[in-house]
Coordinates of N, CA and C in Angstrom, one line a residue:
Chain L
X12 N -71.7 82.4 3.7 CA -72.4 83.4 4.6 C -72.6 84.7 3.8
X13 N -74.1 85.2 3.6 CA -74.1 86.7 3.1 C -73.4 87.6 3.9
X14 N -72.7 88.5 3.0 CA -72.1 90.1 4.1 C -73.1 90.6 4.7
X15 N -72.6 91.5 5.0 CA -73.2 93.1 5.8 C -73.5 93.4 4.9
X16 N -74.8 94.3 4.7 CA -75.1 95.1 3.6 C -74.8 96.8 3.5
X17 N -73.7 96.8 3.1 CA -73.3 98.4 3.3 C -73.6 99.1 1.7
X18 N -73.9 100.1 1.6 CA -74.0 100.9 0.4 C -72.4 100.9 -0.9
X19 N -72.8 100.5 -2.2 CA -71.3 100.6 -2.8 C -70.5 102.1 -2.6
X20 N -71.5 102.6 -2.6 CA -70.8 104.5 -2.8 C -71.1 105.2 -1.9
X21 N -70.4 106.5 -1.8 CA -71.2 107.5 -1.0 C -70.2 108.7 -1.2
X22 N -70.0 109.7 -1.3 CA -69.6 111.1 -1.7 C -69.9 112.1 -1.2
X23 N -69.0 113.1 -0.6 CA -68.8 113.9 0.1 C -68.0 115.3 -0.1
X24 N -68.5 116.3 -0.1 CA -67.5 117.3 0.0 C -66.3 117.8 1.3
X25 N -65.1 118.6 0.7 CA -64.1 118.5 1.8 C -65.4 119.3 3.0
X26 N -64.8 118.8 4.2 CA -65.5 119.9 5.2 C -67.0 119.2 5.8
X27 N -67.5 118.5 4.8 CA -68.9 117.5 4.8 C -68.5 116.6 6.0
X28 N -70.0 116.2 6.2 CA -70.2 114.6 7.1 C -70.6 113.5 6.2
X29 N -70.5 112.6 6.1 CA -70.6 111.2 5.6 C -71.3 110.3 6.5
X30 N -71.9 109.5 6.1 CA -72.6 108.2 7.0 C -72.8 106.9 6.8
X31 N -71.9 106.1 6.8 CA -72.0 104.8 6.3 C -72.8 104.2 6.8
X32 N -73.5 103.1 6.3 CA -74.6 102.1 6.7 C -74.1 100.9 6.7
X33 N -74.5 100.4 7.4 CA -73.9 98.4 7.5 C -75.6 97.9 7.8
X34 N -75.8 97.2 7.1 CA -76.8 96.6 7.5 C -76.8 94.8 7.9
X35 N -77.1 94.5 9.2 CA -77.0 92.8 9.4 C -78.2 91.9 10.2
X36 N -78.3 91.6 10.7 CA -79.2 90.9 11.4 C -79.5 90.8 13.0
X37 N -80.6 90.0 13.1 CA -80.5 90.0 14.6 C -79.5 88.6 15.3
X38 N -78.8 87.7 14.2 CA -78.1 87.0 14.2 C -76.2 87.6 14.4
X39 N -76.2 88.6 14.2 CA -74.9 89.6 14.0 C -75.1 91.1 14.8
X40 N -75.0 91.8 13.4 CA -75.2 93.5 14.1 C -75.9 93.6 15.0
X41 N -77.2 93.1 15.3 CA -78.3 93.4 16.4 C -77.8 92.5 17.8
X42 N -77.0 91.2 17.2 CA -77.0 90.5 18.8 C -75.8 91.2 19.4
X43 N -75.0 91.4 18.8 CA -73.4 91.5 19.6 C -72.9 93.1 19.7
X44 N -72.5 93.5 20.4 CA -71.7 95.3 20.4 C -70.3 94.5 19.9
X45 N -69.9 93.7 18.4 CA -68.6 93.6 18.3 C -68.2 94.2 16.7
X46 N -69.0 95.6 16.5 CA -68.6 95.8 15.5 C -67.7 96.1 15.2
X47 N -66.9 96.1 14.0 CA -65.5 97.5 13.8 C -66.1 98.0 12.8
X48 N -65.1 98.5 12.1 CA -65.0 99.4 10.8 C -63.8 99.8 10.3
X49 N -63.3 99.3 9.1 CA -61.8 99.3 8.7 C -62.2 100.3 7.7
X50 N -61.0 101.3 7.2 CA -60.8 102.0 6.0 C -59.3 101.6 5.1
X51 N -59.5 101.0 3.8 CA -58.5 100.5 3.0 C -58.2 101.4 2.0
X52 N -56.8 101.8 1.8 CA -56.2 102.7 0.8 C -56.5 101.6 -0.7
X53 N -56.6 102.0 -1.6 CA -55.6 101.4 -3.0 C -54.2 100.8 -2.6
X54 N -54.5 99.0 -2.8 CA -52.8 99.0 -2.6 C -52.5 98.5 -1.1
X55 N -52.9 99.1 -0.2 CA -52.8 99.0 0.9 C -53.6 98.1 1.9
X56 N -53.0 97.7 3.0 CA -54.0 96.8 4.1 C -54.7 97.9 4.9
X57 N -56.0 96.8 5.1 CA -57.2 97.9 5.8 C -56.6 98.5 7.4
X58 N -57.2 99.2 8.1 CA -56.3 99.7 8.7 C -57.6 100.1 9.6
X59 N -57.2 99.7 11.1 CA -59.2 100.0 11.8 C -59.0 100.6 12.4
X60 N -60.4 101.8 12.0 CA -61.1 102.8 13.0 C -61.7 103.0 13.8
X61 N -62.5 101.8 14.1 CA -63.6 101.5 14.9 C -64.3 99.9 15.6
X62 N -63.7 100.2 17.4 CA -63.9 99.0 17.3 C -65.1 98.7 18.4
X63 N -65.5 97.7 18.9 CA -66.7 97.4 19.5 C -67.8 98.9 19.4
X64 N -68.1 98.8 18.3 CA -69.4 99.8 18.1 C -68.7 101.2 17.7
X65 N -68.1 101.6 18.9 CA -68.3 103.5 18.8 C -66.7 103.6 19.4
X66 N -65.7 102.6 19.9 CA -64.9 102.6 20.7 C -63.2 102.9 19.1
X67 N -63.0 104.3 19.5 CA -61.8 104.9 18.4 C -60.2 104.3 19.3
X68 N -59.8 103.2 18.6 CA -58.6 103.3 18.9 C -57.4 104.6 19.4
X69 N -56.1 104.5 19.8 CA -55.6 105.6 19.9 C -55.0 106.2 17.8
X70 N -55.1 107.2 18.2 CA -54.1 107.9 16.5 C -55.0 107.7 15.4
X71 N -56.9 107.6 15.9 CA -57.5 107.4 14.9 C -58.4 109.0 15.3
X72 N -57.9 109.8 14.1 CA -58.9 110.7 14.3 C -60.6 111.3 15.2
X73 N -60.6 111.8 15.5 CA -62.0 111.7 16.2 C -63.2 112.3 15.0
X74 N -62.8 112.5 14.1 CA -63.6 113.0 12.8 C -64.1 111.8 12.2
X75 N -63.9 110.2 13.0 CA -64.7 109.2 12.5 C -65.1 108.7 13.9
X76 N -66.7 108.3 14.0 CA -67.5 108.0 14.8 C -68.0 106.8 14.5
X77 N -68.7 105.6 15.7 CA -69.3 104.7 15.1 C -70.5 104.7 16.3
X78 N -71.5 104.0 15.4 CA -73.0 104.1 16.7 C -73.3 103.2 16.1
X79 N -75.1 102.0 16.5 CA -75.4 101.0 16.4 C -76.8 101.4 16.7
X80 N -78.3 101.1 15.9 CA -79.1 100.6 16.5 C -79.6 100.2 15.6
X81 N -80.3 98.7 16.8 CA -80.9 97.5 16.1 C -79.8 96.6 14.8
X82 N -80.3 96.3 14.0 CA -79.5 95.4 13.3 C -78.5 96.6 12.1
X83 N -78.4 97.4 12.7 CA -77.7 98.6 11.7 C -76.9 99.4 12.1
X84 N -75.5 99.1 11.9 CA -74.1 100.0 12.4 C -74.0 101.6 11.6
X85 N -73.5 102.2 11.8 CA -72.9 103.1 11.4 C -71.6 103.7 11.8
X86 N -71.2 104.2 10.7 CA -69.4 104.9 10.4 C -70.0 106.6 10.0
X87 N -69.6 107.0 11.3 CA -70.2 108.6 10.8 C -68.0 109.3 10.7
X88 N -68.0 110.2 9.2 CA -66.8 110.7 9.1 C -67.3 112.2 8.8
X89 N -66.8 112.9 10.0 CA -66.6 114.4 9.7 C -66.1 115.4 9.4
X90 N -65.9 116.3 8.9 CA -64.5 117.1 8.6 C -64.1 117.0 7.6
X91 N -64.7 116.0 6.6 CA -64.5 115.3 5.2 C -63.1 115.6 4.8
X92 N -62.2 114.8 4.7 CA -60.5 115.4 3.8 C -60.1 114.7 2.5
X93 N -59.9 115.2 1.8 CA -59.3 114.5 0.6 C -58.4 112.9 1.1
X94 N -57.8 113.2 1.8 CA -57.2 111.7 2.3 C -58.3 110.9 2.9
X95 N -59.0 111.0 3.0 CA -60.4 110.0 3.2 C -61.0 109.1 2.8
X96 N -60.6 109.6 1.0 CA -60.8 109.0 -0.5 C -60.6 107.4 0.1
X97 N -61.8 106.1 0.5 CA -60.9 105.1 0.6 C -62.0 104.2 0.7
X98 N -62.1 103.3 0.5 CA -63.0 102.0 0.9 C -62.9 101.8 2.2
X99 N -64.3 101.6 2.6 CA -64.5 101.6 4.2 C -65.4 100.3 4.5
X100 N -64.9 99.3 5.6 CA -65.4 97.9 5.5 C -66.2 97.6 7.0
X101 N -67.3 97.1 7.2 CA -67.9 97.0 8.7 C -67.5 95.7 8.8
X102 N -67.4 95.1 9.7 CA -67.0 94.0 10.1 C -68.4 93.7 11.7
X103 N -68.4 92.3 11.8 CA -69.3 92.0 13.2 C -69.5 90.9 13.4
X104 N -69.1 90.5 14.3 CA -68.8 89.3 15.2 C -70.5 88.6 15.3
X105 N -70.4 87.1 14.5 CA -71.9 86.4 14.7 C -72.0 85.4 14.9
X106 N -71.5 85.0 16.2 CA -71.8 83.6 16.9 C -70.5 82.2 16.7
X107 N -70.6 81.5 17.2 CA -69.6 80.7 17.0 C -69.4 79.8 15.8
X108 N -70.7 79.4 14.8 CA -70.7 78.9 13.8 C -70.0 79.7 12.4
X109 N -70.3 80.8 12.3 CA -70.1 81.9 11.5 C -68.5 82.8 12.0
X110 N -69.1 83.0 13.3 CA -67.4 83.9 13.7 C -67.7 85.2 13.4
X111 N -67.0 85.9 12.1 CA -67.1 87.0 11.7 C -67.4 87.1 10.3
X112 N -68.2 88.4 10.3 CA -69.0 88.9 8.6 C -68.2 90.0 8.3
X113 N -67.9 90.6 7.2 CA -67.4 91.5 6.8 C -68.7 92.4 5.8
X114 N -68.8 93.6 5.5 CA -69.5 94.1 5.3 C -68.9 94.1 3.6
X115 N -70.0 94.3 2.5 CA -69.1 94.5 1.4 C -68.2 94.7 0.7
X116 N -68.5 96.3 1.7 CA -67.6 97.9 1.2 C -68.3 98.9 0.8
X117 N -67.8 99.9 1.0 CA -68.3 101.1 0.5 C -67.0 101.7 -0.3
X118 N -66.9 102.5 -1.3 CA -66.1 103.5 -1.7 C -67.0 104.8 -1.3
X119 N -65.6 105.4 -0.7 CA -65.9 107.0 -0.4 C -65.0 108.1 -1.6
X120 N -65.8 108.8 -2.0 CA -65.5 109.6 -2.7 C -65.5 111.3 -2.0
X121 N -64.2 111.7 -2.2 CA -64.1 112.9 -1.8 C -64.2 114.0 -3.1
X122 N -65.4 115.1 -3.4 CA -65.4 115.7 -4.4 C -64.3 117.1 -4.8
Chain I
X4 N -42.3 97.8 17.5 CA -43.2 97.8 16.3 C -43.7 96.7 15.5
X5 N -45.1 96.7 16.0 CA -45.6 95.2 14.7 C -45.4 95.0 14.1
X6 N -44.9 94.2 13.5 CA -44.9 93.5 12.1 C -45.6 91.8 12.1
X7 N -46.2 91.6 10.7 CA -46.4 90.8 10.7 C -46.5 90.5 8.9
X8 N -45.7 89.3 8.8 CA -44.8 89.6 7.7 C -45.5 87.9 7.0
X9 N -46.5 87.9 5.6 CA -46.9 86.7 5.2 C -46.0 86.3 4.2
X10 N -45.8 85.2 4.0 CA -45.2 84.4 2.5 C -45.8 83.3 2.4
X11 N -45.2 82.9 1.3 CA -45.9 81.2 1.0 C -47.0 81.5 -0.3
X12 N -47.0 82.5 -0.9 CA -48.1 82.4 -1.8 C -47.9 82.0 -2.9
X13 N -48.4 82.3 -3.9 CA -47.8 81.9 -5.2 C -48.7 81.4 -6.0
X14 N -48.5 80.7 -7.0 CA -49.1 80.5 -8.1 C -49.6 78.3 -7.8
X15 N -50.9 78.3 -7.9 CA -51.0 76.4 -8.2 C -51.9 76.2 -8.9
X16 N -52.0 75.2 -9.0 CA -53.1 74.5 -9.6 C -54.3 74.1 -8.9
X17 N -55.5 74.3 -9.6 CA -56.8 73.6 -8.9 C -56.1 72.4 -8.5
X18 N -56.8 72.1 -7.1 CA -56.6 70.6 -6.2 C -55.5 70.7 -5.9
X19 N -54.6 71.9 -5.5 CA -53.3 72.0 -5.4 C -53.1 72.2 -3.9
X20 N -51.8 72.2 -3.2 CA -52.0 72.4 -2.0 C -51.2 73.7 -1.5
X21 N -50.9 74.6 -0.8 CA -50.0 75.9 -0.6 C -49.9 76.0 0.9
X22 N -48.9 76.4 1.5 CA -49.0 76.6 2.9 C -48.3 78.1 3.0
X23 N -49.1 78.6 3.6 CA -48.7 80.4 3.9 C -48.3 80.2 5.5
X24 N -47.4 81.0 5.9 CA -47.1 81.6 7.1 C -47.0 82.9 7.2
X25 N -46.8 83.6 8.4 CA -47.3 84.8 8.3 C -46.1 84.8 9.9
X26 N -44.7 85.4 9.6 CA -44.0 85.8 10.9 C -44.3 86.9 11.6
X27 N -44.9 87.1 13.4 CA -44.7 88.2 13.7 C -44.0 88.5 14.9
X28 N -44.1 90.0 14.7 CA -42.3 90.4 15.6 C -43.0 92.1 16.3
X29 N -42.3 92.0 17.4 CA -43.1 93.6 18.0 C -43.4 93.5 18.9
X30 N -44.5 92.5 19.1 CA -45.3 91.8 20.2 C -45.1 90.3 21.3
X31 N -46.0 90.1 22.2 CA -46.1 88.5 22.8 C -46.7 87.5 22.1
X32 N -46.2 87.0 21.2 CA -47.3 86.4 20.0 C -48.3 85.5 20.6
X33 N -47.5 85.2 21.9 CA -48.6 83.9 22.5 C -49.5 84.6 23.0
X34 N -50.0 86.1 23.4 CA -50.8 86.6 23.8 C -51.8 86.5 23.5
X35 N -51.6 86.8 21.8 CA -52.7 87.0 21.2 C -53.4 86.4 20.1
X36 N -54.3 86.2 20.2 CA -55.4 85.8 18.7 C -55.1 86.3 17.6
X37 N -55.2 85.3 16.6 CA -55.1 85.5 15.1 C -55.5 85.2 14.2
X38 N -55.9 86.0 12.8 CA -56.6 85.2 12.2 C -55.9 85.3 10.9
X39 N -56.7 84.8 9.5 CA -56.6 84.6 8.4 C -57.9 85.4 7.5
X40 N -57.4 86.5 6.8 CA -58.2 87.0 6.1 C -58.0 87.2 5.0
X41 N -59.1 87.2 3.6 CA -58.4 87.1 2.3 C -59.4 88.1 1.9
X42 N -59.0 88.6 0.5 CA -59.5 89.5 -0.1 C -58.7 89.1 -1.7
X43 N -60.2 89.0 -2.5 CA -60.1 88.8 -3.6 C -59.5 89.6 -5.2
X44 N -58.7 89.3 -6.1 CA -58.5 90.8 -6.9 C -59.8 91.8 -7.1
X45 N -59.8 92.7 -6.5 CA -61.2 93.9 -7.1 C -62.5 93.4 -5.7
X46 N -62.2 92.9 -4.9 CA -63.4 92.1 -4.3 C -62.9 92.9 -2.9
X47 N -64.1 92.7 -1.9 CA -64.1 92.7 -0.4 C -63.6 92.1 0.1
X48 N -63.2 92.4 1.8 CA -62.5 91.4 2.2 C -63.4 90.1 3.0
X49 N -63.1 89.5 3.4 CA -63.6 87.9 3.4 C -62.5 87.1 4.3
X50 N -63.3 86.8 5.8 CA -63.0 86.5 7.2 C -62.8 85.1 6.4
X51 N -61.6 84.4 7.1 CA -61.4 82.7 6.8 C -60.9 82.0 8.0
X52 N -60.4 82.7 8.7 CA -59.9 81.6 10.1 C -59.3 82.1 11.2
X53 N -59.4 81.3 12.4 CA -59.7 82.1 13.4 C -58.6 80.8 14.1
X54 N -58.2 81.8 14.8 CA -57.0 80.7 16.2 C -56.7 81.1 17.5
X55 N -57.3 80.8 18.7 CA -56.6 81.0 20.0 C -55.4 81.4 20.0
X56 N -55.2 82.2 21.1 CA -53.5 82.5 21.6 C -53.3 81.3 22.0
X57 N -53.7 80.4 22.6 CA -53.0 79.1 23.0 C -53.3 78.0 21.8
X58 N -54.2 78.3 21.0 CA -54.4 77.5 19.8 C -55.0 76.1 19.8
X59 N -55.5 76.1 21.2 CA -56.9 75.1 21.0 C -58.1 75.5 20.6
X60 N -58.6 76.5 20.3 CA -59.9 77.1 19.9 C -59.2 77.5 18.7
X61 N -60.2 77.0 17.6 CA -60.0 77.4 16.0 C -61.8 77.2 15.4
X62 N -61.8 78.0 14.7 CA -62.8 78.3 13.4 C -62.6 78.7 12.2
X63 N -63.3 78.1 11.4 CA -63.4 78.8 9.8 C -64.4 78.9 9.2
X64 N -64.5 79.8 8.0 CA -65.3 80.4 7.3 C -65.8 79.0 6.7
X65 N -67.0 78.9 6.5 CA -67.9 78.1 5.1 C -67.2 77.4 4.2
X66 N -66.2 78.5 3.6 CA -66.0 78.1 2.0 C -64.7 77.5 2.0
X67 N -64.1 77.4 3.3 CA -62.8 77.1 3.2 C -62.7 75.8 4.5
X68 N -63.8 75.1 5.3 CA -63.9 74.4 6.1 C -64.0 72.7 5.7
X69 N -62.9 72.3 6.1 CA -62.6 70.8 5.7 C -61.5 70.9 4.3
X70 N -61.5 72.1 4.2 CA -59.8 72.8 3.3 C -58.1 72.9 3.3
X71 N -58.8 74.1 4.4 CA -57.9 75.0 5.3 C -57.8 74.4 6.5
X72 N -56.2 74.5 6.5 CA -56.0 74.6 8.4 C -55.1 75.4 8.9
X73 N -55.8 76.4 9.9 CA -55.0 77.3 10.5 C -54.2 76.2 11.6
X74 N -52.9 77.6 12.2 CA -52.2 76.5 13.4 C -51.3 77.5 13.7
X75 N -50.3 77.3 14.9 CA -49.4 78.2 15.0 C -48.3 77.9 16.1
X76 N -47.0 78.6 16.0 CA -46.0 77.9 16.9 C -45.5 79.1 17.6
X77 N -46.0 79.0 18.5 CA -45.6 80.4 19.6 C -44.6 80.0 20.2
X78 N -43.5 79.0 20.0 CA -42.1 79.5 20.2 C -40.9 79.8 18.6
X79 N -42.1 79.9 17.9 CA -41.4 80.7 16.6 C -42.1 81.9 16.0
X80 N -43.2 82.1 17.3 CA -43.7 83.2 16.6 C -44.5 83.0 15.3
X81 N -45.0 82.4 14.9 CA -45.6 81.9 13.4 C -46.4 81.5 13.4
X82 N -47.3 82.0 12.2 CA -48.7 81.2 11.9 C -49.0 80.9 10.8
X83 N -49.6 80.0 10.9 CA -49.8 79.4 9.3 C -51.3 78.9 8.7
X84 N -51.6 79.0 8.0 CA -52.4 78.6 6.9 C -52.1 77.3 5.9
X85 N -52.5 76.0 6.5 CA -52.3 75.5 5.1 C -53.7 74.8 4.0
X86 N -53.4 75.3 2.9 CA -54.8 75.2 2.3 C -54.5 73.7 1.1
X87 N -55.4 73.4 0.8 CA -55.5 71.5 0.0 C -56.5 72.2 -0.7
X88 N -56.7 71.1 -1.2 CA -58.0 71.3 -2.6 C -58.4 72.5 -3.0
X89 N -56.9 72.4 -3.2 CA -57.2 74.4 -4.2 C -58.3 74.7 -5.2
X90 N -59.1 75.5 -5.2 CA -59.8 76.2 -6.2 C -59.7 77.4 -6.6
X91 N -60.6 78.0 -8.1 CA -60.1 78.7 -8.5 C -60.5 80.2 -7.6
X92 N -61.3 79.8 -7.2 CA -61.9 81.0 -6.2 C -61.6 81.5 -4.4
X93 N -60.5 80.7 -4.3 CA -59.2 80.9 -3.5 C -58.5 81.9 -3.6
X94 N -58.5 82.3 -5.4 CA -57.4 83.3 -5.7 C -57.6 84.7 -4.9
X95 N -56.7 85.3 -4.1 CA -56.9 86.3 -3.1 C -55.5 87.1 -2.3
X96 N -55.6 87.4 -1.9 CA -54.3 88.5 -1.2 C -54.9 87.9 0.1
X97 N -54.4 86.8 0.9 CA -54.3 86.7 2.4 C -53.4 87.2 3.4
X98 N -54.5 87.9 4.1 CA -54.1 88.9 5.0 C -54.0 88.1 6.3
X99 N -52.8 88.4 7.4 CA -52.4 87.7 8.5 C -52.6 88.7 9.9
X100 N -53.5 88.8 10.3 CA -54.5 89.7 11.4 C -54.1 89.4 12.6
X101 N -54.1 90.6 13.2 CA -54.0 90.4 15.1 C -54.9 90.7 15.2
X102 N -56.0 90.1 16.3 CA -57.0 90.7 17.0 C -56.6 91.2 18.4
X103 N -57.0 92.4 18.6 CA -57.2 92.7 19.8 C -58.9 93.3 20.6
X104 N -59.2 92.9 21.1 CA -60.8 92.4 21.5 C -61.4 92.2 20.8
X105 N -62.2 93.2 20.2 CA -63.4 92.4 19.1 C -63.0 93.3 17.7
X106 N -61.6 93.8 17.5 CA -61.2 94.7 16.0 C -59.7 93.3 15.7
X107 N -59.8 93.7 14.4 CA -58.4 92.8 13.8 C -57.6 94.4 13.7
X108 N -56.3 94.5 14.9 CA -56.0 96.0 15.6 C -54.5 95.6 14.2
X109 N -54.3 94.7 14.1 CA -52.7 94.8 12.7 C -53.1 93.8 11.7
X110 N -52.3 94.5 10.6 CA -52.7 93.5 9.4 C -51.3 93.4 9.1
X111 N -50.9 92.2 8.2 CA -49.7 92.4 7.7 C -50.0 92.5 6.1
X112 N -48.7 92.6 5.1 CA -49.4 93.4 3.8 C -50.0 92.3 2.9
X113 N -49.7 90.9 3.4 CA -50.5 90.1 2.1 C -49.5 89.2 1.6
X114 N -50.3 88.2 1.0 CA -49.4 87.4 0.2 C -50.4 86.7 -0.6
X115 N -50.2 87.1 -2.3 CA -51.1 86.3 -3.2 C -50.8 85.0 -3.2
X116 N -52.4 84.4 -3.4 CA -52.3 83.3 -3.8 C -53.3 83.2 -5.1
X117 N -52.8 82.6 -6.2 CA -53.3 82.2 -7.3 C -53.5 80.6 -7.6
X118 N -55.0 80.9 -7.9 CA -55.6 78.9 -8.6 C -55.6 79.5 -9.9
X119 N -54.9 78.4 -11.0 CA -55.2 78.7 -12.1 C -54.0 77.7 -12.5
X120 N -55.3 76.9 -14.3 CA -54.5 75.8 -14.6 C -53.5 76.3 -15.5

């Protein structure tokens, strides 16, 4: 199954907004509101920020946002912080043959 | 406090077979859904299997279907993975997932597994 097509990179100063892209289909991103969005340390297990579309768990900053339209998610992070620095993964729920897609990845770079 | 704790990895051979479990503690394990995620050295991560809280509904990924078999014993709390016809492109950090509605809400830290003759 092809991923999500999210951008390899994206770079930000502290204080900045960022915008991640996921891109999927009308088979995935476009049919279902079951996106997430995980952020992974070096080393570490991914850890999720974002789940059915725009919905922030509790203890997850409000400086990460998620929206949806048409076959294209987004991960908006505001406030930009050095601890941000992290690979960020879309995930989306596509039907029962498939299940779930995982998006690439992005690495975020904080300047 | 969640935990969910994998072992079983290790090192085999192509055509080999490995059985991972993944204990968890914190929670109602029969509550909830679970899955099997891997992620490759340097690579993305990569959805592989999927299991009811009651564990008659199961799915898997493409590359690992007619392989792998998820399963699990919710009076021990445990889930497992067992994978046959090892390949070399198996090799990966499997991750042992709680889902809570449509996010994998815990991960536990992994357990490599290596194909290689």
């Amino acid at each position: 199954q092809p991923a999500l097509t999210q951008p390899r990179s994206v770079s930000g100063s502290p204080g900045q907004s960022v915008t991640i892209s996921c891109t999927g289909t009308s088979s995935d991103v476009g049919a279902y509101n079951s996106v997430s969005w995980y952020q992974q340390h070096p080393g570490k297990a991914p850890k999720v920020l974002i789940s059915a579309v725009n919905y922030r768990p509790p203890g997850v900053p409000d400086r990460f946002s998620g929206s949806k339209s048409g076959n294209t998610a987004s991960l908006t992070i505001s406030g930009l912080q050095a601890e941000d620095e992290a690979d960020y993964y879309c995930c989306s729920y596509a039907g029962i043959d498939t299940f779930r897609i995982f998006g690439g990845g992005t690495k975020l770079t904080v300047l | 406090e969640v935990q969910l704790v994998e072992s079983g990895g290790g090192l085999e051979q192509p055509g080999g077979s490995l059985r991972l479990s993944c204990a968890a503690s914190g929670f109602i394990f029969s509550d909830y859904e679970m899955n099997w995620v891997r992620q490759a050295p340097g690579k993305g991560l990569e959805w592989v299997s999927y299991i009811s809280s009651s564990g008659t509904t199961i799915y898997y990924s493409d590359s690992v279907k007619g392989r792998f078999t998820i399963s699990r014993d919710n009076g021990k709390n445990s889930l497992y993975l067992q994978m046959n016809s090892l390949r070399a492109e198996d090799t990966a950090l499997y991750y042992c997932v709680r889902v809570l509605g449509s996010a994998f809400d815990y991960w536990g830290q992994g357990t490599l597994v290596t194909v290689s003759s």
